[in-house]
XYZ file of C-alpha atoms in Angstrom:
323
model
C 45.069 99.129 64.906
C 41.789 97.106 64.511
C 43.207 94.408 66.749
C 43.841 96.433 69.570
C 40.622 98.680 69.177
C 38.809 95.297 69.636
C 40.721 94.223 72.515
C 39.647 97.318 74.322
C 36.162 97.421 73.339
C 35.857 93.506 74.805
C 37.473 94.635 77.796
C 34.965 97.562 77.979
C 31.890 95.528 77.903
C 32.563 92.531 80.310
C 29.290 92.700 82.066
C 27.410 90.581 79.791
C 23.959 91.973 81.324
C 24.631 95.050 79.481
C 24.682 93.508 76.136
C 21.355 91.607 76.343
C 19.419 94.429 74.735
C 21.690 94.669 71.759
C 20.210 93.972 68.504
C 23.012 94.739 65.897
C 24.749 91.425 66.333
C 25.198 90.602 63.073
C 21.661 90.473 62.343
C 22.143 89.894 58.596
C 20.379 87.721 56.250
C 23.598 85.710 55.853
C 23.405 84.860 59.538
C 19.609 84.533 60.054
C 19.127 82.360 56.923
C 20.186 79.384 59.048
C 18.646 75.952 58.422
C 18.462 75.219 62.118
C 17.276 79.066 63.791
C 17.650 77.089 67.127
C 20.891 75.319 66.912
C 23.486 75.788 69.425
C 27.568 75.346 70.349
C 27.905 71.762 71.175
C 31.175 70.719 72.230
C 31.969 67.081 72.532
C 34.964 65.169 74.089
C 34.815 61.842 74.264
C 37.628 58.982 73.727
C 35.332 56.342 72.072
C 35.967 55.591 68.486
C 31.964 55.446 67.933
C 30.647 56.867 64.810
C 27.954 58.340 66.804
C 27.607 62.604 66.671
C 27.211 62.167 70.727
C 31.047 60.682 70.837
C 32.537 63.337 68.117
C 36.036 63.894 69.429
C 35.927 67.125 67.717
C 34.411 70.707 68.764
C 31.806 71.738 66.490
C 28.359 74.034 66.551
C 25.363 71.695 66.021
C 21.571 71.300 66.836
C 21.873 70.144 70.609
C 21.363 66.389 70.651
C 19.671 64.243 73.695
C 21.922 63.215 76.344
C 24.019 60.057 75.392
C 24.051 58.924 78.839
C 21.560 56.255 78.805
C 21.558 55.907 82.617
C 20.125 59.330 82.870
C 23.325 60.698 84.952
C 24.776 64.096 83.596
C 27.323 63.628 80.913
C 30.064 66.043 81.617
C 31.820 65.184 78.326
C 29.647 67.630 76.425
C 28.728 71.274 77.104
C 25.832 72.590 74.834
C 25.901 76.605 74.266
C 22.400 78.071 73.054
C 22.814 80.664 70.138
C 20.776 82.974 72.557
C 24.142 83.362 74.209
C 25.139 85.719 71.521
C 23.047 88.448 73.225
C 25.357 88.297 76.281
C 25.114 85.016 78.433
C 27.935 83.215 79.764
C 27.480 79.735 78.788
C 29.730 76.826 79.933
C 33.083 76.703 81.396
C 36.406 76.787 79.539
C 37.654 72.943 79.103
C 40.578 73.678 77.014
C 43.916 74.983 77.906
C 45.715 75.309 74.813
C 44.687 77.283 71.668
C 46.908 76.642 68.872
C 46.596 76.982 64.739
C 47.995 74.361 62.279
C 47.964 73.966 58.491
C 44.925 72.190 57.176
C 45.960 68.659 56.423
C 45.257 69.186 52.590
C 48.043 72.025 52.833
C 45.015 74.624 51.645
C 44.107 76.616 54.563
C 44.544 76.825 58.588
C 42.530 75.076 61.322
C 42.173 76.260 64.916
C 42.858 73.575 67.567
C 41.679 73.859 71.040
C 44.018 71.262 72.797
C 44.067 68.380 70.383
C 40.655 68.915 69.140
C 40.064 70.784 65.646
C 37.260 73.586 65.653
C 34.438 72.862 63.333
C 31.525 74.863 61.818
C 28.152 74.507 62.317
C 27.751 72.035 59.257
C 30.393 69.994 60.869
C 33.135 71.015 58.535
C 36.671 71.542 60.080
C 36.678 75.266 60.383
C 39.389 75.884 57.791
C 40.470 79.542 57.150
C 41.903 81.124 54.037
C 44.765 82.779 56.010
C 47.119 82.066 58.960
C 46.473 85.832 60.199
C 42.677 85.007 60.317
C 43.275 81.562 62.381
C 45.479 83.399 64.784
C 42.873 86.107 65.192
C 39.911 83.590 65.739
C 42.451 81.278 67.975
C 43.255 84.818 70.052
C 39.022 85.007 70.533
C 39.025 81.310 72.149
C 42.243 81.910 73.973
C 40.635 85.101 75.403
C 37.718 83.405 76.960
C 37.836 83.215 80.894
C 37.721 79.889 83.155
C 34.730 80.884 84.863
C 32.758 80.668 81.357
C 32.819 81.018 77.552
C 31.321 84.221 76.058
C 30.355 83.626 72.494
C 29.627 87.281 71.921
C 33.156 87.990 72.509
C 33.764 85.985 69.161
C 32.723 88.143 66.434
C 35.505 86.925 64.099
C 34.312 83.187 64.629
C 30.975 83.941 64.044
C 31.721 86.038 60.724
C 33.894 83.326 59.591
C 31.330 80.522 59.972
C 29.009 82.734 58.124
C 31.509 82.920 55.166
C 32.005 79.233 55.001
C 28.650 77.938 55.606
C 25.987 79.866 54.861
C 26.974 82.345 51.988
C 27.948 79.439 49.502
C 24.402 78.410 50.100
C 22.659 81.739 50.078
C 24.698 84.031 47.971
C 21.920 84.676 45.434
C 19.465 85.820 48.228
C 21.915 87.929 50.001
C 22.874 90.016 47.323
C 19.382 90.252 46.442
C 18.451 91.142 49.775
C 21.086 93.900 49.775
C 20.265 95.172 46.359
C 16.511 95.685 47.434
C 17.579 97.748 50.596
C 19.742 99.739 48.522
C 17.226 102.479 47.769
C 16.992 103.189 51.454
C 20.445 103.364 51.893
C 21.407 105.757 55.108
C 24.104 108.017 52.868
C 20.852 108.849 50.543
C 18.436 110.052 53.103
C 18.277 113.897 54.055
C 16.227 115.189 56.829
C 13.862 118.321 56.201
C 16.190 121.284 55.503
C 13.657 123.746 56.687
C 12.763 122.430 59.830
C 14.247 123.849 62.789
C 14.304 120.475 64.835
C 16.563 119.120 61.951
C 18.191 121.619 60.475
C 21.391 120.846 62.326
C 21.267 117.194 61.225
C 20.844 118.204 57.427
C 24.040 120.672 57.578
C 25.843 117.712 59.177
C 24.450 114.975 56.346
C 25.542 117.757 53.787
C 29.038 118.105 55.161
C 29.609 114.380 55.756
C 27.670 112.714 53.196
C 28.217 114.652 49.861
C 31.744 113.653 49.833
C 30.790 110.113 49.733
C 27.915 110.825 47.020
C 30.796 112.283 45.061
C 33.101 109.289 45.332
C 30.169 106.786 44.253
C 29.852 108.891 41.148
C 33.520 108.827 40.465
C 33.963 105.226 41.014
C 30.693 103.799 39.381
C 29.958 106.784 36.879
C 26.439 107.511 38.237
C 25.305 110.210 41.037
C 22.929 108.922 43.430
C 19.906 110.591 44.060
C 19.221 111.817 47.568
C 15.826 111.987 49.261
C 13.714 112.850 52.372
C 11.202 109.887 52.511
C 11.897 107.189 54.949
C 10.706 104.792 52.616
C 13.812 105.968 50.116
C 13.562 106.739 46.511
C 14.575 104.773 43.248
C 18.050 105.081 42.022
C 19.279 105.120 38.474
C 19.149 101.403 37.210
C 22.886 101.832 35.981
C 23.888 102.512 39.742
C 22.137 99.566 41.026
C 23.328 97.314 38.325
C 26.921 98.439 38.966
C 26.727 97.505 42.799
C 25.185 94.282 41.814
C 27.965 93.572 39.650
C 30.311 94.471 42.339
C 28.532 92.012 44.902
C 28.796 89.332 42.555
C 32.475 89.668 41.956
C 33.261 89.321 45.730
C 34.638 85.937 47.086
C 32.667 84.527 50.155
C 34.419 86.408 52.756
C 34.198 89.566 51.345
C 30.531 89.094 50.873
C 29.928 88.337 54.405
C 31.650 91.209 55.559
C 29.557 93.737 53.170
C 26.532 91.959 54.585
C 27.541 92.344 58.078
C 28.559 95.914 57.771
C 25.664 96.792 55.487
C 23.223 95.341 58.273
C 25.040 97.258 61.338
C 25.088 100.382 59.619
C 22.082 100.667 57.188
C 24.152 101.484 54.233
C 25.553 99.277 51.448
C 27.303 102.305 50.542
C 29.150 102.734 53.834
C 29.816 98.778 53.478
C 31.391 99.235 50.274
C 33.599 102.623 50.907
C 35.337 100.486 53.902
C 35.814 97.307 51.630
C 37.011 99.390 48.859
C 39.360 101.557 51.103
C 37.634 104.842 50.612
C 36.306 104.892 54.434
C 38.455 104.056 57.438
C 36.986 102.491 60.663
C 36.388 106.196 62.597
C 34.955 107.754 59.378
C 32.870 104.937 59.077
C 31.328 105.031 62.548
C 30.839 108.799 62.751
C 28.840 108.582 59.325
C 26.566 105.792 60.601
C 25.956 107.442 64.157
C 25.458 111.083 62.361
C 21.625 111.489 63.723
C 22.411 109.931 67.062
C 25.236 111.826 67.797
C 23.553 114.981 66.946
C 20.865 113.872 69.509
C 23.564 113.106 72.147
C 25.418 116.508 71.551
C 22.024 118.327 71.887
C 20.323 116.278 75.059
C 23.152 114.309 76.466
C 24.295 110.747 76.208
C 22.223 107.633 78.229
C 24.564 105.591 80.167
C 23.866 102.096 79.771
C 22.216 102.937 76.422
C 24.114 105.100 73.833
C 27.594 104.029 75.231
C 26.604 100.594 74.958
C 25.316 100.927 71.254
C 28.628 102.860 70.449
C 30.711 99.468 71.889
C 28.551 97.103 70.026
C 28.609 98.967 66.658
C 32.305 99.426 66.682
C 33.045 95.759 67.840
C 30.699 94.841 64.628
C 32.475 97.343 62.569
C 36.024 96.431 63.733
C 35.462 92.622 63.633
C 34.322 93.063 59.970
C 37.209 95.354 58.949
C 39.794 92.984 60.445
């Protein structure tokens, strides 16, 4: 189901110009903690055996290098794709014909192959994935690319996998610290004023949709969250905070990357945990995340090129993480 929904969402947003204003593209601490914020996708193809990074026969993501052609001629053996392309740019042309998967050389994991080249992470290591299913899903993202250009923003699984493999192991304590710091401002704990005529309808929806999830939190972790109407949040019971923190510490790198990505898009660690633990399905989660905005859409109408693109972007983020 998740795979087909991702495909439908991607097909519905093929105009890259519509995606430029998006701000939810996995803006989590795990992805923004990169040591090279200006890094780019660099694809190198050379038959040379030189150890120079300009002649690397593999495909990898790294900081753009000066052109290796000392004569000043255009070097057609490499294509550099800036990370800004994640906002909607079409970068470079598809230079490969076949996308396949193969078992890693050490037998522990799976690689994605573009023709004869092994796909690499930003740290120049082979993109070694824990399951064949994930490797095939990322291979499908690369196979989806059109001949007129590569669209990195249509490869959310690739980005998540690189985050899990490269960034999470190095920044795990900071990711958990950030998630816990924002926990008191969780979307699920917030209530609009009940006695305001403009927000009473939203309050009723929040009670209807959020309260069952709060009841689940109490039964799952033994502490009932405190709800509040302040935009700056409210202090939660120390036992609940500690229980959530312990849960995060027990996750593997892939799980933590997923929780971080969903929490960033949802403004809610509770919704992220609910998805990971199977309490919420995709549609339920999206309904909770968009509860207030959907109320405004029902009242005032949908803004084409605004609300619909936000919904598509959110759906893509949640679906990719869930998958």
